[in-house]
């Protein structure tokens, strides 16, 4: 293994570490929404700092590889993909941290049964599943599993759209809780955005491995899904 290969391996390890940190932050957000505990905000804040530090480390390592080794072809695509993975993962972490802060504001205002009836629990589980799929794809250089993320994001979009009606009905029945409802709605929206970001990571993984650009190309995405099934 030459020095470039060693640097690329370290870069990949850092990205996998970032994904693990971000997934833990999403799990923390889920726990906060359904069972807020003292200290969770401090834990989330500490994790946010760790994620930000690793974000800078990954960017610096990728930039050094580009400057010192001038990678080409698949190696160049890999470095560029890692920069993109890193950007989107850091944003996923930001959204998860924001959800923890929202959970603090509305703790105790909704029952687990209410949240699950609005499919919030399903939304978290789908998001975590997508992160697992992307993680497996990155670790194993496997694009086939990424097709599942393109399918799963549709579930998140559907739940997010339905949440507007659910919360509107809730406010009509409980007008005194309108502020609480407005505080909950962004949680659905943020998880929907997380799904979009994970899908972006999937598109960049396909770019790195297969040299195919799927961004903003709906028909190509649908063809990719059909081929993977």
mmCIF file of C-alpha atoms in Angstrom:
data_model
loop_
_atom_site.group_PDB
_atom_site.id
_atom_site.type_symbol
_atom_site.label_atom_id
_atom_site.label_comp_id
_atom_site.label_asym_id
_atom_site.label_seq_id
_atom_site.Cartn_x
_atom_site.Cartn_y
_atom_site.Cartn_z
ATOM 1 C CA UNK A 1 0.000 0.000 0.000
ATOM 2 C CA UNK A 2 1.528 3.318 -1.079
ATOM 3 C CA UNK A 3 1.267 6.554 0.890
ATOM 4 C CA UNK A 4 -1.717 7.829 -1.091
ATOM 5 C CA UNK A 5 -3.641 4.635 -0.381
ATOM 6 C CA UNK A 6 -2.844 4.996 3.321
ATOM 7 C CA UNK A 7 -4.112 8.578 3.336
ATOM 8 C CA UNK A 8 -7.297 7.571 1.516
ATOM 9 C CA UNK A 9 -7.884 4.786 4.027
ATOM 10 C CA UNK A 10 -7.501 7.201 6.954
ATOM 11 C CA UNK A 11 -9.872 9.641 5.271
ATOM 12 C CA UNK A 12 -12.473 6.913 4.878
ATOM 13 C CA UNK A 13 -12.084 5.924 8.533
ATOM 14 C CA UNK A 14 -12.713 9.519 9.589
ATOM 15 C CA UNK A 15 -15.878 9.677 7.471
ATOM 16 C CA UNK A 16 -17.155 6.449 9.024
ATOM 17 C CA UNK A 17 -16.415 7.879 12.474
ATOM 18 C CA UNK A 18 -18.348 11.018 11.545
ATOM 19 C CA UNK A 19 -21.318 8.959 10.427
ATOM 20 C CA UNK A 20 -21.310 7.051 13.732
ATOM 21 C CA UNK A 21 -21.244 10.303 15.727
ATOM 22 C CA UNK A 22 -24.074 11.763 13.687
ATOM 23 C CA UNK A 23 -26.184 8.623 14.018
ATOM 24 C CA UNK A 24 -25.714 8.729 17.795
ATOM 25 C CA UNK A 25 -26.871 12.347 17.753
ATOM 26 C CA UNK A 26 -30.030 11.389 15.844
ATOM 27 C CA UNK A 27 -30.682 8.612 18.371
ATOM 28 C CA UNK A 28 -30.197 11.164 21.151
ATOM 29 C CA UNK A 29 -32.741 13.432 19.456
ATOM 30 C CA UNK A 30 -35.230 10.566 19.247
ATOM 31 C CA UNK A 31 -34.831 9.763 22.935
ATOM 32 C CA UNK A 32 -35.200 13.439 23.829
ATOM 33 C CA UNK A 33 -38.456 13.725 21.897
ATOM 34 C CA UNK A 34 -40.065 10.703 23.514
ATOM 35 C CA UNK A 35 -38.493 10.755 26.983
ATOM 36 C CA UNK A 36 -36.598 13.956 27.718
ATOM 37 C CA UNK A 37 -34.051 13.484 30.505
ATOM 38 C CA UNK A 38 -31.950 16.014 32.382
ATOM 39 C CA UNK A 39 -28.467 16.205 30.936
ATOM 40 C CA UNK A 40 -29.390 15.209 27.387
ATOM 41 C CA UNK A 41 -28.946 18.767 26.109
ATOM 42 C CA UNK A 42 -25.450 18.907 27.625
ATOM 43 C CA UNK A 43 -24.598 15.563 26.017
ATOM 44 C CA UNK A 44 -25.906 16.758 22.669
ATOM 45 C CA UNK A 45 -23.916 19.996 22.945
ATOM 46 C CA UNK A 46 -20.725 18.067 23.711
ATOM 47 C CA UNK A 47 -21.364 15.744 20.772
ATOM 48 C CA UNK A 48 -21.981 18.749 18.515
ATOM 49 C CA UNK A 49 -18.521 20.091 19.369
ATOM 50 C CA UNK A 50 -16.954 16.693 18.637
ATOM 51 C CA UNK A 51 -18.742 16.541 15.289
ATOM 52 C CA UNK A 52 -17.583 20.054 14.385
ATOM 53 C CA UNK A 53 -13.982 19.210 15.271
ATOM 54 C CA UNK A 54 -14.064 16.066 13.143
ATOM 55 C CA UNK A 55 -15.662 18.059 10.333
ATOM 56 C CA UNK A 56 -12.610 20.325 10.258
ATOM 57 C CA UNK A 57 -10.242 17.360 10.502
ATOM 58 C CA UNK A 58 -11.826 15.617 7.515
ATOM 59 C CA UNK A 59 -11.753 18.790 5.417
ATOM 60 C CA UNK A 60 -8.098 19.380 6.255
ATOM 61 C CA UNK A 61 -7.084 15.797 5.460
ATOM 62 C CA UNK A 62 -8.958 15.830 2.147
ATOM 63 C CA UNK A 63 -7.415 19.173 1.168
ATOM 64 C CA UNK A 64 -3.928 17.902 2.041
ATOM 65 C CA UNK A 65 -4.447 14.820 -0.132
ATOM 66 C CA UNK A 66 -5.494 16.998 -3.053
ATOM 67 C CA UNK A 67 -2.538 19.346 -2.581
ATOM 68 C CA UNK A 68 0.183 16.759 -1.919
ATOM 69 C CA UNK A 69 -0.773 13.711 -3.979
ATOM 70 C CA UNK A 70 -2.818 15.079 -6.893
ATOM 71 C CA UNK A 71 -5.138 12.044 -7.100
ATOM 72 C CA UNK A 72 -6.852 11.273 -10.398
ATOM 73 C CA UNK A 73 -9.795 9.223 -11.658
ATOM 74 C CA UNK A 74 -11.489 7.143 -8.950
ATOM 75 C CA UNK A 75 -9.169 8.410 -6.199
ATOM 76 C CA UNK A 76 -10.031 12.003 -7.039
ATOM 77 C CA UNK A 77 -13.744 11.182 -7.087
ATOM 78 C CA UNK A 78 -13.363 9.522 -3.694
ATOM 79 C CA UNK A 79 -11.754 12.574 -2.096
ATOM 80 C CA UNK A 80 -14.370 14.892 -3.572
ATOM 81 C CA UNK A 81 -17.121 12.537 -2.401
ATOM 82 C CA UNK A 82 -15.676 12.489 1.125
ATOM 83 C CA UNK A 83 -15.754 16.276 1.242
ATOM 84 C CA UNK A 84 -19.407 16.109 0.260
ATOM 85 C CA UNK A 85 -20.183 13.285 2.721
ATOM 86 C CA UNK A 86 -18.624 15.367 5.454
ATOM 87 C CA UNK A 87 -20.629 18.488 4.631
ATOM 88 C CA UNK A 88 -23.958 16.686 4.620
ATOM 89 C CA UNK A 89 -23.199 14.632 7.727
ATOM 90 C CA UNK A 90 -22.270 17.759 9.675
ATOM 91 C CA UNK A 91 -25.602 19.283 8.648
ATOM 92 C CA UNK A 92 -27.441 16.148 9.765
ATOM 93 C CA UNK A 93 -25.747 16.546 13.134
ATOM 94 C CA UNK A 94 -26.838 20.191 13.289
ATOM 95 C CA UNK A 95 -30.451 19.224 12.645
ATOM 96 C CA UNK A 96 -30.351 16.476 15.268
ATOM 97 C CA UNK A 97 -28.939 18.915 17.832
ATOM 98 C CA UNK A 98 -31.688 21.396 16.972
ATOM 99 C CA UNK A 99 -34.295 18.697 17.583
ATOM 100 C CA UNK A 100 -32.879 18.043 21.052
ATOM 101 C CA UNK A 101 -33.258 21.757 21.840
ATOM 102 C CA UNK A 102 -36.840 21.713 20.565
ATOM 103 C CA UNK A 103 -37.553 18.631 22.666
ATOM 104 C CA UNK A 104 -36.541 20.561 25.767
ATOM 105 C CA UNK A 105 -39.144 23.224 24.972
ATOM 106 C CA UNK A 106 -42.052 20.817 24.529
ATOM 107 C CA UNK A 107 -41.176 18.090 27.017
ATOM 108 C CA UNK A 108 -44.316 16.610 28.521
ATOM 109 C CA UNK A 109 -46.676 18.443 26.151
ATOM 110 C CA UNK A 110 -47.338 15.401 23.959
ATOM 111 C CA UNK A 111 -47.816 11.747 24.864
ATOM 112 C CA UNK A 112 -45.888 8.944 23.195
ATOM 113 C CA UNK A 113 -49.192 7.730 21.767
ATOM 114 C CA UNK A 114 -49.847 11.117 20.142
ATOM 115 C CA UNK A 115 -46.374 11.329 18.621
ATOM 116 C CA UNK A 116 -46.592 7.787 17.290
ATOM 117 C CA UNK A 117 -50.072 8.384 15.879
ATOM 118 C CA UNK A 118 -48.470 11.179 13.846
ATOM 119 C CA UNK A 119 -45.747 8.688 12.818
ATOM 120 C CA UNK A 120 -42.879 10.615 14.400
ATOM 121 C CA UNK A 121 -41.392 7.411 15.782
ATOM 122 C CA UNK A 122 -41.532 5.861 12.319
ATOM 123 C CA UNK A 123 -39.811 8.936 10.959
ATOM 124 C CA UNK A 124 -36.886 8.554 13.361
ATOM 125 C CA UNK A 125 -36.585 4.819 12.655
ATOM 126 C CA UNK A 126 -36.603 5.425 8.904
ATOM 127 C CA UNK A 127 -33.925 8.111 9.260
ATOM 128 C CA UNK A 128 -31.681 5.849 11.341
ATOM 129 C CA UNK A 129 -32.175 2.998 8.874
ATOM 130 C CA UNK A 130 -31.113 5.274 6.032
ATOM 131 C CA UNK A 131 -27.969 6.259 7.913
ATOM 132 C CA UNK A 132 -27.182 2.571 8.466
ATOM 133 C CA UNK A 133 -27.632 1.893 4.756
ATOM 134 C CA UNK A 134 -25.376 4.772 3.775
ATOM 135 C CA UNK A 135 -22.787 3.661 6.317
ATOM 136 C CA UNK A 136 -22.762 0.167 4.855
ATOM 137 C CA UNK A 137 -22.487 1.602 1.365
ATOM 138 C CA UNK A 138 -19.506 3.774 2.282
ATOM 139 C CA UNK A 139 -17.669 1.056 4.208
ATOM 140 C CA UNK A 140 -18.153 -1.589 1.502
ATOM 141 C CA UNK A 141 -18.101 0.637 -1.602
ATOM 142 C CA UNK A 142 -21.571 -0.704 -2.356
ATOM 143 C CA UNK A 143 -24.026 1.391 -4.347
ATOM 144 C CA UNK A 144 -26.801 -1.189 -4.558
ATOM 145 C CA UNK A 145 -27.895 -0.640 -0.960
ATOM 146 C CA UNK A 146 -28.156 3.093 -1.649
ATOM 147 C CA UNK A 147 -31.284 2.426 -3.722
ATOM 148 C CA UNK A 148 -33.098 1.731 -0.451
ATOM 149 C CA UNK A 149 -32.348 5.251 0.776
ATOM 150 C CA UNK A 150 -34.031 6.707 -2.312
ATOM 151 C CA UNK A 151 -37.110 4.647 -1.471
ATOM 152 C CA UNK A 152 -37.065 5.473 2.248
ATOM 153 C CA UNK A 153 -36.868 9.225 1.727
ATOM 154 C CA UNK A 154 -40.324 9.085 0.156
ATOM 155 C CA UNK A 155 -41.677 7.827 3.500
ATOM 156 C CA UNK A 156 -40.158 10.818 5.287
ATOM 157 C CA UNK A 157 -41.651 13.198 2.743
ATOM 158 C CA UNK A 158 -45.080 11.624 3.163
ATOM 159 C CA UNK A 159 -44.998 11.813 6.965
ATOM 160 C CA UNK A 160 -43.822 15.414 6.878
ATOM 161 C CA UNK A 161 -46.716 16.416 4.617
ATOM 162 C CA UNK A 162 -49.229 14.586 6.817
ATOM 163 C CA UNK A 163 -47.878 16.291 9.943
ATOM 164 C CA UNK A 164 -49.299 19.635 8.817
ATOM 165 C CA UNK A 165 -52.852 18.274 8.892
ATOM 166 C CA UNK A 166 -52.300 16.375 12.152
ATOM 167 C CA UNK A 167 -51.025 19.465 13.942
ATOM 168 C CA UNK A 168 -53.697 21.695 12.426
ATOM 169 C CA UNK A 169 -56.365 19.307 13.744
ATOM 170 C CA UNK A 170 -54.602 19.246 17.113
ATOM 171 C CA UNK A 171 -54.640 23.045 17.346
ATOM 172 C CA UNK A 172 -58.314 23.192 16.398
ATOM 173 C CA UNK A 173 -59.093 20.824 19.260
ATOM 174 C CA UNK A 174 -56.574 22.394 21.665
ATOM 175 C CA UNK A 175 -56.249 26.112 20.813
ATOM 176 C CA UNK A 176 -54.441 26.775 24.086
ATOM 177 C CA UNK A 177 -51.543 24.610 22.801
ATOM 178 C CA UNK A 178 -50.920 26.438 19.545
ATOM 179 C CA UNK A 179 -47.404 27.521 20.610
ATOM 180 C CA UNK A 180 -46.518 23.942 21.492
ATOM 181 C CA UNK A 181 -47.762 22.710 18.127
ATOM 182 C CA UNK A 182 -45.674 25.342 16.327
ATOM 183 C CA UNK A 183 -42.628 24.149 18.296
ATOM 184 C CA UNK A 184 -43.229 20.522 17.278
ATOM 185 C CA UNK A 185 -43.747 21.051 13.552
ATOM 186 C CA UNK A 186 -40.064 21.896 12.829
ATOM 187 C CA UNK A 187 -39.103 18.442 14.136
ATOM 188 C CA UNK A 188 -40.937 16.819 11.235
ATOM 189 C CA UNK A 189 -39.436 19.299 8.817
ATOM 190 C CA UNK A 190 -35.891 18.779 10.096
ATOM 191 C CA UNK A 191 -36.158 14.998 9.800
ATOM 192 C CA UNK A 192 -37.446 15.399 6.261
ATOM 193 C CA UNK A 193 -34.406 17.575 5.506
ATOM 194 C CA UNK A 194 -32.118 14.971 7.076
ATOM 195 C CA UNK A 195 -33.582 12.443 4.656
ATOM 196 C CA UNK A 196 -32.738 14.724 1.745
ATOM 197 C CA UNK A 197 -29.174 15.081 3.019
ATOM 198 C CA UNK A 198 -28.722 11.320 3.350
ATOM 199 C CA UNK A 199 -30.012 10.973 -0.199
ATOM 200 C CA UNK A 200 -27.420 13.547 -1.309
ATOM 201 C CA UNK A 201 -24.740 11.405 0.318
ATOM 202 C CA UNK A 202 -26.054 8.422 -1.629
ATOM 203 C CA UNK A 203 -25.857 10.351 -4.893
ATOM 204 C CA UNK A 204 -22.240 11.259 -4.169
ATOM 205 C CA UNK A 205 -21.397 7.650 -3.291
ATOM 206 C CA UNK A 206 -22.724 6.611 -6.711
ATOM 207 C CA UNK A 207 -20.684 9.389 -8.326
ATOM 208 C CA UNK A 208 -17.517 8.132 -6.612
ATOM 209 C CA UNK A 209 -17.979 4.425 -7.396
ATOM 210 C CA UNK A 210 -19.846 4.394 -10.704
ATOM 211 C CA UNK A 211 -18.910 7.842 -12.069
ATOM 212 C CA UNK A 212 -22.603 8.550 -12.601
ATOM 213 C CA UNK A 213 -24.255 11.872 -11.761
ATOM 214 C CA UNK A 214 -27.808 11.451 -10.401
ATOM 215 C CA UNK A 215 -28.209 14.872 -8.798
ATOM 216 C CA UNK A 216 -31.343 16.656 -10.086
ATOM 217 C CA UNK A 217 -32.012 13.742 -12.488
ATOM 218 C CA UNK A 218 -35.227 12.076 -11.348
ATOM 219 C CA UNK A 219 -35.462 9.618 -14.236
ATOM 220 C CA UNK A 220 -31.915 8.373 -13.663
ATOM 221 C CA UNK A 221 -32.662 7.903 -9.957
ATOM 222 C CA UNK A 222 -35.787 5.903 -10.780
ATOM 223 C CA UNK A 223 -33.811 3.791 -13.255
ATOM 224 C CA UNK A 224 -31.122 3.198 -10.633
ATOM 225 C CA UNK A 225 -33.741 2.034 -8.115
ATOM 226 C CA UNK A 226 -35.385 -0.277 -10.653
ATOM 227 C CA UNK A 227 -32.019 -1.807 -11.572
ATOM 228 C CA UNK A 228 -31.121 -2.423 -7.911
ATOM 229 C CA UNK A 229 -34.435 -4.115 -7.087
#
